[in-house]
Amino acid sequence: MLRFTRANWYRFGSAKRPFTRFYATEPEKNERLANLGSTIQVLQDNIPLLLTKNLPYEIIHPDICFCLFPETHGIQAAGFKTYNTMVKLLQLATRSLLLPNRSQLMILAMYMNKDDKDPQLQVNWRSISPDRATPQPIDPFSNPLSIFQPGQIIKSLGMMPDEYPIIAGSFEFRFDRDCDKIVYHCIRDVEYLHRPSAEPVITN
């Protein structure tokens, strides 16, 4: 399990101004960095269960904005209660219509932007069958592949599963001023992957 220490966070900054040095000059900025690390750790622990369990309310801002499929539908909702309701509806629809009931999400990669004042986190993921053994833990920040589509990420990591169907996509999270609550959650780049059909046999 990845734990957020000063050594971990050093990697996310530039060579001239590491990410940690921005927060090392003032106590308030150090506190924001600590809060951000804790919040992301909570996300990393809870995203695998997001098909059956909502994120902890402690890290959700009362006025959170929820964005769904901005590329095609651009559905948006605001407020904690509306957010929780929409997530529960998505969970129910996914388990009832698309995936086995006890499916979970596997984190493929996490990417943190370098904007010190407005940090954003992107999480690339795919579903995993309940019948499959627990996957080996990975360092999600070791594969910052946010520039690819989720299906390409799966193939590039050599993780195309034997089980079908699966869902792959990405989450985008933005945080409040103190970096301890999520103010924006977006679900995007979602792909529904079916089992490949057998090649037709051509006879002369």
Tab-separated table of C-alpha atoms in Angstrom:
chain	number	residue	atom	x	y	z
A	1	MET	CA	0.000	0.000	0.000
A	2	LEU	CA	1.375	3.372	-0.961
A	3	ARG	CA	1.851	5.705	1.987
A	4	PHE	CA	2.388	9.383	1.463
A	5	THR	CA	5.647	10.578	2.954
A	6	ARG	CA	7.796	13.534	2.042
A	7	ALA	CA	9.919	11.177	-0.055
A	8	ASN	CA	6.852	10.060	-2.026
A	9	TRP	CA	5.689	13.580	-2.699
A	10	TYR	CA	9.106	14.735	-3.886
A	11	ARG	CA	8.548	12.889	-7.150
A	12	PHE	CA	5.546	14.962	-8.161
A	13	GLY	CA	7.393	18.283	-8.377
A	14	SER	CA	9.732	19.603	-10.993
A	15	ALA	CA	13.489	19.262	-10.684
A	16	LYS	CA	13.804	22.989	-9.938
A	17	ARG	CA	10.953	23.222	-7.448
A	18	PRO	CA	9.843	19.923	-5.935
A	19	PHE	CA	6.218	19.696	-4.849
A	20	THR	CA	7.153	19.492	-1.178
A	21	ARG	CA	9.207	22.681	-1.139
A	22	PHE	CA	6.159	24.772	-1.945
A	23	TYR	CA	4.597	23.606	1.323
A	24	ALA	CA	7.786	23.599	3.376
A	25	THR	CA	7.980	27.382	3.775
A	26	GLU	CA	4.824	28.028	5.824
A	27	PRO	CA	2.917	25.956	8.424
A	28	GLU	CA	-0.370	26.442	6.586
A	29	LYS	CA	1.053	25.024	3.366
A	30	ASN	CA	2.590	22.115	5.236
A	31	GLU	CA	-0.823	21.391	6.708
A	32	ARG	CA	-2.425	21.468	3.262
A	33	LEU	CA	0.139	18.987	1.993
A	34	ALA	CA	-0.501	16.660	4.930
A	35	ASN	CA	-4.255	16.940	4.410
A	36	LEU	CA	-3.898	16.216	0.709
A	37	GLY	CA	-1.814	13.121	1.362
A	38	SER	CA	-4.346	11.842	3.902
A	39	THR	CA	-7.290	12.517	1.581
A	40	ILE	CA	-5.655	10.718	-1.331
A	41	GLN	CA	-4.808	7.786	0.928
A	42	VAL	CA	-8.488	7.525	1.905
A	43	LEU	CA	-9.416	7.578	-1.778
A	44	GLN	CA	-6.895	4.872	-2.595
A	45	ASP	CA	-8.299	2.675	0.181
A	46	ASN	CA	-11.957	3.214	-0.756
A	47	ILE	CA	-12.059	3.433	-4.560
A	48	PRO	CA	-11.846	-0.389	-4.925
A	49	LEU	CA	-15.164	-0.629	-3.014
A	50	LEU	CA	-16.906	2.194	-4.855
A	51	LEU	CA	-19.267	-0.159	-6.720
A	52	THR	CA	-20.919	-1.094	-3.426
A	53	LYS	CA	-19.970	1.606	-0.930
A	54	ASN	CA	-19.923	5.396	-1.148
A	55	LEU	CA	-16.820	7.388	-0.278
A	56	PRO	CA	-16.578	8.374	3.408
A	57	TYR	CA	-18.629	11.478	4.127
A	58	GLU	CA	-15.698	12.969	6.072
A	59	ILE	CA	-13.859	13.744	2.825
A	60	ILE	CA	-16.896	15.000	0.861
A	61	HIS	CA	-17.573	18.749	0.758
A	62	PRO	CA	-21.218	19.739	1.453
A	63	ASP	CA	-21.343	21.560	-1.901
A	64	ILE	CA	-19.563	18.903	-3.953
A	65	CYS	CA	-20.081	19.058	-7.713
A	66	PHE	CA	-20.599	15.717	-9.460
A	67	CYS	CA	-20.008	15.469	-13.206
A	68	LEU	CA	-20.942	12.394	-15.217
A	69	PHE	CA	-19.767	11.604	-18.762
A	70	PRO	CA	-18.803	15.189	-19.745
A	71	GLU	CA	-17.713	14.039	-23.214
A	72	THR	CA	-21.220	12.929	-24.224
A	73	HIS	CA	-23.904	13.879	-21.707
A	74	GLY	CA	-22.398	16.430	-19.349
A	75	ILE	CA	-24.682	15.504	-16.435
A	76	GLN	CA	-23.942	17.613	-13.348
A	77	ALA	CA	-25.294	17.696	-9.824
A	78	ALA	CA	-24.383	19.680	-6.731
A	79	GLY	CA	-24.690	19.029	-3.030
A	80	PHE	CA	-23.816	16.150	-0.708
A	81	LYS	CA	-27.247	14.469	-0.681
A	82	THR	CA	-27.659	14.634	-4.456
A	83	TYR	CA	-24.136	13.320	-4.948
A	84	ASN	CA	-24.689	10.359	-2.637
A	85	THR	CA	-28.026	9.553	-4.290
A	86	MET	CA	-26.567	9.607	-7.800
A	87	VAL	CA	-23.626	7.432	-6.783
A	88	LYS	CA	-25.993	4.878	-5.217
A	89	LEU	CA	-28.107	4.821	-8.389
A	90	LEU	CA	-24.993	4.245	-10.488
A	91	GLN	CA	-23.915	1.443	-8.161
A	92	LEU	CA	-27.308	-0.235	-8.436
A	93	ALA	CA	-27.438	0.083	-12.220
A	94	THR	CA	-23.887	-1.194	-12.637
A	95	ARG	CA	-24.359	-4.240	-10.409
A	96	SER	CA	-27.804	-5.050	-11.801
A	97	LEU	CA	-27.199	-4.556	-15.512
A	98	LEU	CA	-23.494	-4.522	-16.332
A	99	LEU	CA	-21.290	-6.409	-13.870
A	100	PRO	CA	-21.439	-9.294	-11.379
A	101	ASN	CA	-22.858	-8.210	-8.046
A	102	ARG	CA	-19.638	-8.304	-6.001
A	103	SER	CA	-17.310	-6.721	-8.544
A	104	GLN	CA	-14.712	-4.227	-7.360
A	105	LEU	CA	-12.521	-1.594	-8.968
A	106	MET	CA	-8.795	-1.972	-9.530
A	107	ILE	CA	-6.695	1.201	-9.601
A	108	LEU	CA	-4.454	1.139	-12.662
A	109	ALA	CA	-2.761	4.526	-12.328
A	110	MET	CA	-2.982	7.788	-10.411
A	111	TYR	CA	-1.785	11.132	-11.711
A	112	MET	CA	-1.350	14.286	-9.639
A	113	ASN	CA	-1.047	17.602	-11.432
A	114	LYS	CA	1.718	20.049	-10.507
A	115	ASP	CA	-0.512	23.010	-9.699
A	116	ASP	CA	0.387	23.725	-6.071
A	117	LYS	CA	-2.595	26.027	-5.491
A	118	ASP	CA	-5.253	23.864	-7.157
A	119	PRO	CA	-4.227	20.192	-6.923
A	120	GLN	CA	-6.170	17.719	-9.027
A	121	LEU	CA	-6.039	13.945	-8.998
A	122	GLN	CA	-6.879	11.609	-11.854
A	123	VAL	CA	-7.447	7.923	-11.148
A	124	ASN	CA	-7.585	5.376	-13.971
A	125	TRP	CA	-9.391	2.170	-13.068
A	126	ARG	CA	-11.119	-0.960	-14.295
A	127	SER	CA	-13.568	-3.387	-12.743
A	128	ILE	CA	-12.413	-6.750	-11.446
A	129	SER	CA	-14.460	-9.940	-11.197
A	130	PRO	CA	-15.493	-11.126	-7.705
A	131	ASP	CA	-14.249	-14.598	-8.638
A	132	ARG	CA	-10.746	-13.370	-9.330
A	133	ALA	CA	-8.098	-13.524	-6.608
A	134	THR	CA	-7.168	-10.264	-4.925
A	135	PRO	CA	-4.795	-8.431	-7.273
A	136	GLN	CA	-1.206	-7.810	-6.309
A	137	PRO	CA	-0.768	-4.324	-4.810
A	138	ILE	CA	0.872	-1.815	-7.137
A	139	ASP	CA	2.244	1.658	-6.745
A	140	PRO	CA	-0.456	3.513	-8.702
A	141	PHE	CA	1.714	6.602	-9.088
A	142	SER	CA	4.370	4.552	-10.881
A	143	ASN	CA	2.236	4.485	-14.041
A	144	PRO	CA	0.953	8.044	-14.709
A	145	LEU	CA	-0.800	7.108	-17.950
A	146	SER	CA	-3.540	9.725	-17.895
A	147	ILE	CA	-2.911	10.704	-21.514
A	148	PHE	CA	-4.233	7.335	-22.744
A	149	GLN	CA	-7.757	5.981	-22.933
A	150	PRO	CA	-8.594	3.451	-20.186
A	151	GLY	CA	-8.690	0.539	-22.643
A	152	GLN	CA	-5.215	1.457	-23.854
A	153	ILE	CA	-3.975	1.651	-20.274
A	154	ILE	CA	-5.168	-1.879	-19.596
A	155	LYS	CA	-3.430	-3.218	-22.692
A	156	SER	CA	-0.225	-1.249	-22.096
A	157	LEU	CA	0.080	-2.668	-18.575
A	158	GLY	CA	-0.536	-6.196	-19.835
A	159	MET	CA	-3.617	-6.442	-17.619
A	160	MET	CA	-6.312	-7.345	-20.118
A	161	PRO	CA	-8.420	-9.683	-17.997
A	162	ASP	CA	-9.730	-13.142	-18.735
A	163	GLU	CA	-13.099	-12.237	-17.230
A	164	TYR	CA	-15.702	-10.243	-19.130
A	165	PRO	CA	-17.502	-7.946	-19.248
A	166	ILE	CA	-15.531	-5.196	-17.550
A	167	ILE	CA	-15.812	-1.442	-17.233
A	168	ALA	CA	-12.792	0.858	-17.488
A	169	GLY	CA	-12.687	4.597	-16.947
A	170	SER	CA	-11.208	7.445	-14.949
A	171	PHE	CA	-12.124	9.648	-12.009
A	172	GLU	CA	-11.090	13.268	-11.650
A	173	PHE	CA	-11.022	14.767	-8.159
A	174	ARG	CA	-10.519	18.367	-7.061
A	175	PHE	CA	-10.115	19.530	-3.495
A	176	ASP	CA	-11.053	22.471	-1.281
A	177	ARG	CA	-8.636	25.099	0.024
A	178	ASP	CA	-7.544	22.924	2.948
A	179	CYS	CA	-7.194	19.856	0.696
A	180	ASP	CA	-9.147	17.694	3.136
A	181	LYS	CA	-12.452	17.512	1.245
A	182	ILE	CA	-13.463	16.727	-2.331
A	183	VAL	CA	-15.287	19.568	-4.075
A	184	TYR	CA	-15.448	17.977	-7.545
A	185	HIS	CA	-15.806	14.379	-8.695
A	186	CYS	CA	-16.013	13.578	-12.395
A	187	ILE	CA	-16.481	10.181	-14.070
A	188	ARG	CA	-15.161	10.195	-17.619
A	189	ASP	CA	-13.642	8.116	-20.445
A	190	VAL	CA	-15.794	5.115	-19.529
A	191	GLU	CA	-15.529	2.019	-21.728
A	192	TYR	CA	-17.626	-1.130	-21.497
A	193	LEU	CA	-15.601	-4.083	-22.759
A	194	HIS	CA	-17.355	-7.274	-23.857
A	195	ARG	CA	-15.785	-10.653	-24.338
A	196	PRO	CA	-14.296	-10.719	-27.838
A	197	SER	CA	-16.446	-12.710	-30.216
A	198	ALA	CA	-14.946	-15.799	-31.795
A	199	GLU	CA	-13.479	-15.351	-35.246
A	200	PRO	CA	-15.743	-16.860	-37.910
A	201	VAL	CA	-14.428	-20.006	-39.515
A	202	ILE	CA	-14.164	-19.609	-43.278
A	203	THR	CA	-14.228	-22.767	-45.319
A	204	ASN	CA	-13.699	-23.157	-49.008
